[in-house]
Every structure is written in C-alpha cells, then in structure tokens.
Tab-separated table of C-alpha atoms in Angstrom:
chain	number	residue	atom	x	y	z
A	50	GLY	CA	-41.988	32.904	-247.449
A	51	ALA	CA	-40.783	35.634	-249.781
A	52	GLY	CA	-39.267	38.703	-248.238
A	53	VAL	CA	-39.286	42.286	-249.442
A	54	SER	CA	-37.825	42.612	-252.914
A	55	GLN	CA	-36.536	45.699	-254.662
A	56	SER	CA	-35.580	46.411	-258.231
A	57	PRO	CA	-33.282	47.270	-259.774
A	58	SER	CA	-30.524	46.273	-257.377
A	59	ASN	CA	-28.223	48.843	-258.949
A	60	LYS	CA	-28.948	51.875	-261.080
A	61	VAL	CA	-26.507	54.250	-262.734
A	62	THR	CA	-28.013	57.307	-264.337
A	63	GLU	CA	-26.977	60.658	-265.674
A	64	LYS	CA	-27.719	63.874	-263.860
A	65	GLY	CA	-31.077	65.257	-264.936
A	66	LYS	CA	-32.660	61.933	-265.826
A	67	ASP	CA	-35.682	60.471	-264.027
A	68	VAL	CA	-35.473	57.129	-262.216
A	69	GLU	CA	-38.064	54.730	-260.842
A	70	LEU	CA	-37.346	52.355	-258.012
A	71	ARG	CA	-39.674	49.487	-257.238
A	72	CYS	CA	-40.551	47.734	-253.997
A	73	ASP	CA	-42.542	44.528	-253.564
A	74	PRO	CA	-43.494	44.214	-249.895
A	75	ILE	CA	-44.276	41.078	-247.968
A	76	SER	CA	-47.787	39.926	-248.740
A	77	GLY	CA	-50.229	41.002	-246.072
A	78	HIS	CA	-48.074	43.780	-244.660
A	79	THR	CA	-50.150	46.912	-244.493
A	80	ALA	CA	-47.355	49.399	-243.916
A	81	LEU	CA	-44.567	50.317	-246.323
A	82	TYR	CA	-41.647	52.658	-245.776
A	83	TRP	CA	-39.000	54.144	-248.033
A	84	TYR	CA	-35.630	55.171	-246.617
A	85	ARG	CA	-32.357	56.220	-248.099
A	86	GLN	CA	-28.873	55.764	-246.769
A	87	SER	CA	-26.148	58.027	-248.021
A	88	LEU	CA	-22.511	57.109	-247.536
A	89	GLY	CA	-21.585	57.203	-243.856
A	90	GLN	CA	-25.075	58.193	-242.781
A	91	GLY	CA	-27.918	56.476	-241.010
A	92	LEU	CA	-31.211	55.594	-242.602
A	93	GLU	CA	-33.182	58.676	-243.582
A	94	PHE	CA	-36.956	58.328	-243.607
A	95	LEU	CA	-38.600	59.362	-246.858
A	96	ILE	CA	-42.244	58.282	-246.959
A	97	TYR	CA	-44.697	55.957	-245.217
A	98	PHE	CA	-47.819	54.207	-246.515
A	99	GLN	CA	-50.361	52.576	-244.214
A	100	GLY	CA	-53.315	50.805	-245.767
A	101	ASN	CA	-55.607	53.185	-247.589
A	102	SER	CA	-54.620	56.209	-245.518
A	103	ALA	CA	-52.953	59.231	-247.042
A	104	PRO	CA	-49.187	58.669	-247.096
A	105	ASP	CA	-46.858	60.460	-244.718
A	106	LYS	CA	-44.566	62.341	-247.092
A	107	SER	CA	-42.836	64.383	-244.417
A	108	GLY	CA	-39.410	62.889	-245.167
A	109	LEU	CA	-39.270	63.573	-248.882
A	110	PRO	CA	-36.318	65.945	-249.397
A	111	SER	CA	-37.741	67.865	-252.364
A	112	ASP	CA	-40.603	67.929	-254.825
A	113	ARG	CA	-38.441	65.942	-257.230
A	114	PHE	CA	-39.235	62.907	-255.076
A	115	SER	CA	-42.594	61.163	-255.188
A	116	ALA	CA	-43.918	57.719	-254.393
A	117	GLU	CA	-47.053	55.762	-254.901
A	118	ARG	CA	-48.382	52.469	-253.727
A	119	THR	CA	-50.801	50.726	-256.020
A	120	GLY	CA	-53.472	48.405	-254.656
A	121	GLY	CA	-51.936	48.520	-251.220
A	122	SER	CA	-49.023	46.412	-252.391
A	123	VAL	CA	-46.239	47.359	-254.820
A	124	SER	CA	-44.673	50.771	-254.392
A	125	THR	CA	-42.673	52.926	-256.776
A	126	LEU	CA	-40.343	55.720	-255.711
A	127	THR	CA	-39.714	58.220	-258.501
A	128	ILE	CA	-36.904	60.739	-258.538
A	129	GLN	CA	-37.180	63.363	-261.238
A	130	ARG	CA	-34.264	65.346	-262.657
A	131	THR	CA	-31.765	63.411	-260.563
A	132	GLN	CA	-28.868	65.220	-258.929
A	133	GLN	CA	-25.536	63.830	-257.812
A	134	GLU	CA	-26.547	64.236	-254.170
A	135	ASP	CA	-29.374	61.756	-254.788
A	136	SER	CA	-26.755	58.995	-254.996
A	137	ALA	CA	-27.508	56.638	-252.121
A	138	VAL	CA	-28.923	53.250	-251.244
A	139	TYR	CA	-32.709	53.397	-251.300
A	140	LEU	CA	-34.294	50.903	-248.911
A	141	CYS	CA	-37.869	49.775	-248.735
A	142	ALA	CA	-39.406	48.106	-245.686
A	143	SER	CA	-42.801	46.622	-244.982
A	144	SER	CA	-44.333	45.871	-241.626
A	145	PHE	CA	-47.408	44.864	-239.697
A	146	LEU	CA	-48.585	45.743	-236.227
A	147	ILE	CA	-48.713	43.195	-233.421
A	148	PHE	CA	-50.648	43.806	-230.255
A	149	SER	CA	-48.401	42.983	-227.319
A	150	GLY	CA	-50.652	43.502	-224.323
A	151	LEU	CA	-49.325	46.114	-221.925
A	152	ALA	CA	-46.660	47.100	-224.402
A	153	GLY	CA	-49.331	48.103	-226.863
A	154	PHE	CA	-48.854	47.753	-230.569
A	155	GLN	CA	-45.394	46.758	-231.695
A	156	GLU	CA	-44.103	46.989	-235.219
A	157	THR	CA	-41.144	45.320	-236.890
A	158	GLN	CA	-39.978	46.422	-240.283
A	159	TYR	CA	-38.655	43.932	-242.792
A	160	PHE	CA	-36.225	45.490	-245.217
A	161	GLY	CA	-35.492	44.750	-248.827
A	162	PRO	CA	-31.903	44.535	-250.107
A	163	GLY	CA	-31.995	48.097	-251.401
A	164	THR	CA	-31.358	49.818	-254.715
A	165	ARG	CA	-27.948	51.417	-255.104
A	166	LEU	CA	-28.406	54.576	-257.117
A	167	LEU	CA	-25.450	56.385	-258.623
A	168	VAL	CA	-26.030	59.676	-260.377
A	169	LEU	CA	-23.128	60.698	-262.583
B	43	ASP	CA	-30.825	66.962	-236.288
B	44	GLN	CA	-29.903	63.412	-235.315
B	45	GLN	CA	-32.391	62.191	-232.712
B	46	VAL	CA	-30.773	58.782	-232.417
B	47	LYS	CA	-27.018	58.634	-232.079
B	48	GLN	CA	-24.497	55.863	-232.181
B	49	ASN	CA	-21.262	57.523	-231.225
B	50	SER	CA	-18.990	54.570	-231.877
B	51	PRO	CA	-18.618	53.954	-235.608
B	52	SER	CA	-16.745	50.720	-235.022
B	53	LEU	CA	-16.026	48.097	-232.386
B	54	SER	CA	-13.702	45.075	-232.334
B	55	VAL	CA	-14.205	42.189	-229.920
B	56	GLN	CA	-12.548	38.824	-229.443
B	57	GLU	CA	-14.655	35.764	-230.173
B	58	GLY	CA	-16.355	34.506	-227.025
B	59	ARG	CA	-16.257	37.884	-225.295
B	60	ILE	CA	-19.137	40.289	-224.778
B	61	SER	CA	-19.954	42.927	-227.390
B	62	ILE	CA	-21.670	46.054	-226.101
B	63	LEU	CA	-23.146	48.457	-228.619
B	64	ASN	CA	-24.500	51.760	-227.393
B	65	CYS	CA	-27.178	54.123	-228.582
B	66	ASP	CA	-28.403	57.462	-227.256
B	67	TYR	CA	-31.553	59.338	-228.117
B	68	THR	CA	-32.787	62.832	-227.480
B	69	ASN	CA	-36.573	62.628	-227.797
B	70	SER	CA	-38.284	61.575	-224.568
B	71	MET	CA	-41.423	60.727	-226.568
B	72	PHE	CA	-39.780	57.651	-228.062
B	73	ASP	CA	-41.445	54.539	-226.667
B	74	TYR	CA	-40.264	51.726	-228.898
B	75	PHE	CA	-36.701	50.817	-229.732
B	76	LEU	CA	-35.193	48.292	-232.094
B	77	TRP	CA	-31.825	46.942	-233.133
B	78	TYR	CA	-31.101	45.906	-236.697
B	79	LYS	CA	-28.143	44.059	-238.120
B	80	LYS	CA	-26.872	44.719	-241.618
B	81	TYR	CA	-24.478	42.718	-243.752
B	82	PRO	CA	-22.857	44.308	-246.816
B	83	ALA	CA	-25.117	44.502	-249.879
B	84	GLU	CA	-28.146	43.430	-247.853
B	85	GLY	CA	-30.969	45.309	-246.188
B	86	PRO	CA	-31.081	45.578	-242.390
B	87	THR	CA	-32.599	42.618	-240.572
B	88	PHE	CA	-34.503	42.905	-237.336
B	89	LEU	CA	-32.669	41.647	-234.280
B	90	ILE	CA	-34.471	42.603	-231.088
B	91	SER	CA	-36.800	45.279	-229.779
B	92	ILE	CA	-37.866	46.773	-226.488
B	93	SER	CA	-40.844	48.796	-225.388
B	94	SER	CA	-40.413	51.704	-223.006
B	95	ILE	CA	-42.387	49.863	-220.329
B	96	LYS	CA	-39.468	47.461	-219.968
B	97	ASP	CA	-35.826	48.003	-219.124
B	98	LYS	CA	-34.511	44.721	-220.459
B	99	ASN	CA	-35.371	42.260	-223.187
B	100	GLU	CA	-33.443	39.098	-223.872
B	101	ASP	CA	-33.401	36.774	-226.866
B	102	GLY	CA	-30.752	34.102	-226.817
B	103	ARG	CA	-27.319	35.688	-226.992
B	104	PHE	CA	-28.810	39.151	-227.474
B	105	THR	CA	-30.013	41.424	-224.684
B	106	VAL	CA	-31.182	44.992	-225.030
B	107	PHE	CA	-31.125	47.316	-222.030
B	108	LEU	CA	-33.077	50.547	-221.860
B	109	ASN	CA	-32.291	53.385	-219.456
B	110	LYS	CA	-35.060	55.911	-219.977
B	111	SER	CA	-33.730	58.464	-217.524
B	112	ALA	CA	-30.425	58.548	-219.393
B	113	LYS	CA	-32.113	58.173	-222.800
B	114	HIS	CA	-29.714	55.362	-223.512
B	115	LEU	CA	-30.010	51.851	-224.795
B	116	SER	CA	-27.454	49.173	-225.339
B	117	LEU	CA	-27.227	45.844	-227.092
B	118	HIS	CA	-25.204	43.089	-225.456
B	119	ILE	CA	-24.086	40.085	-227.453
B	120	VAL	CA	-22.603	37.259	-225.443
B	121	PRO	CA	-20.739	35.218	-226.401
B	122	SER	CA	-19.736	37.057	-229.557
B	123	GLN	CA	-19.242	34.974	-232.677
B	124	PRO	CA	-17.467	35.807	-235.961
B	125	GLY	CA	-20.844	35.641	-237.748
B	126	ASP	CA	-21.965	38.576	-235.622
B	127	SER	CA	-19.603	40.815	-237.583
B	128	ALA	CA	-21.902	43.343	-239.243
B	129	VAL	CA	-23.164	46.901	-238.922
B	130	TYR	CA	-25.690	47.362	-236.126
B	131	PHE	CA	-28.305	50.110	-236.252
B	132	CYS	CA	-30.510	51.204	-233.397
B	133	ALA	CA	-33.870	52.769	-234.178
B	134	ALA	CA	-36.575	54.499	-232.181
B	135	SER	CA	-40.147	55.507	-232.749
B	136	ALA	CA	-43.134	57.097	-231.051
B	137	ARG	CA	-46.545	56.682	-232.614
B	138	SER	CA	-47.757	59.708	-230.727
B	139	ILE	CA	-45.502	61.979	-232.799
B	140	GLY	CA	-45.688	60.370	-236.206
B	141	ASN	CA	-44.894	57.398	-238.339
B	142	GLN	CA	-41.161	57.761	-238.578
B	143	PHE	CA	-38.583	55.373	-237.285
B	144	TYR	CA	-35.399	57.266	-236.482
B	145	PHE	CA	-32.186	55.386	-237.101
B	146	GLY	CA	-28.685	55.873	-235.803
B	147	THR	CA	-25.688	55.939	-238.113
B	148	GLY	CA	-24.635	52.422	-237.203
B	149	THR	CA	-21.752	50.701	-235.438
B	150	SER	CA	-19.596	48.284	-237.366
B	151	LEU	CA	-18.823	45.271	-235.177
B	152	THR	CA	-15.894	43.002	-235.965
B	153	VAL	CA	-15.595	39.790	-233.990
B	154	ILE	CA	-12.056	38.486	-234.182
B	155	PRO	CA	-11.710	34.687	-234.233
C-alpha cells in the first residue's frame, strides 16, 4: 500500500517568507508526527497529533511554527517569516498502536521522504 | 539536552563481518526503543524494536540488545552486507512522560565489499 508522502520534496524560499509543508499519512494511522533534521543533527520532535485529541506542540521551536491536521488525515506544517536557521529536512511520520501482550502497546512510526527546506 | 546519544558518527565493516552500532540514553523512564535505517534522500525506515521488559530481540540478521542498568542498547548486524550501508538512528520513548520519540544523531555504516 501507499506509504507516507510529503510535498514539496524540496523548497527554496527567501528569508521572511511563509512556507507550507504537507504530509499525507498512511490511511488508518491515527498518530502523526512532525520532526526536523538539521545538518549533522538527530531528528528533533516538533509536534504530535493523535486522533481527535489536542496536539502535543511541545517541540515547536517558536510561535512562527504551527501545524494542523484536517479530518484526522492530511497535515500541514506552516513556518511563518522563515529564518535561515529554519533550513532543514522536515520529516513527517504516521503510526498506529499495536497491543503486544506483556510488552504493552508498541508503536512504529513510518516516515515520509521529507521536505528539504532551504531559506536563503 | 540530548537524551539519546550515538557517540560514533561512522563505522566501517568488511562484508560478512559483524556490525555493532551503539546507543546510550539518559532517561530511565524510557521503556521502548527502536532502530531506524536511513538511505540518502529517503525518510528513516523502521528496522527493529525492543521493549524494556526484554533484553534481546532478534529479526533475521538484526539483533537488538538492551542493557537497562547501563542505559545502553546496541544493534548487531551479522553478516553485514553492502546493502546495509546507511545511517542508523536509535530512538527511545516513554508514554508515561509524553508523546515524544527521542532520536540519536545517527551512525553512518559503510559495509566494504
């Protein structure tokens, strides 16, 4: 079946402009994450959506960053007034929980290919 | 503050030999650990996971070992194949403290034919 897709795959923008990044999760996955990976760094958590619950926005680095998930499916990450330090690969992942007996609920995230954002 | 650390940025191994990738964590609340593999220009793909109730999980050529007392996990790949050349990330989570998965900075594995 189809995996997680993200668009655009690459985005070059000028400092101060707004950008929107899109994520289409795997159908049926209730959870959706946004991460970013800056050069030489690990994946940095940004935001988490689970079903109809309020999103966990604890990873958003500033109020210039926002995200929404419409109808429990597609998500859009918006960065306003972009800065050069926003340049990174933005990764989206979706997941579902599996009950594994004694191990409890296990979760595996399936990642999209990412959007490479370059702010000039 | 990096709660999951991969101290070796790169590793080179001969084809057929064992690859051992290491990961350390600081938060004793973590109870679920995963390894992801990432090729250039692609998103990470899930490889193997382990719950804190186990100390070993095996899937084909891949085995993950968890040492809770040392807060250390490792991924063993044996025998290593050239197609295993990629960046490997370890990740950890604990539902009791939030929804985040914490990722290491990755280890780039090169398997030499």
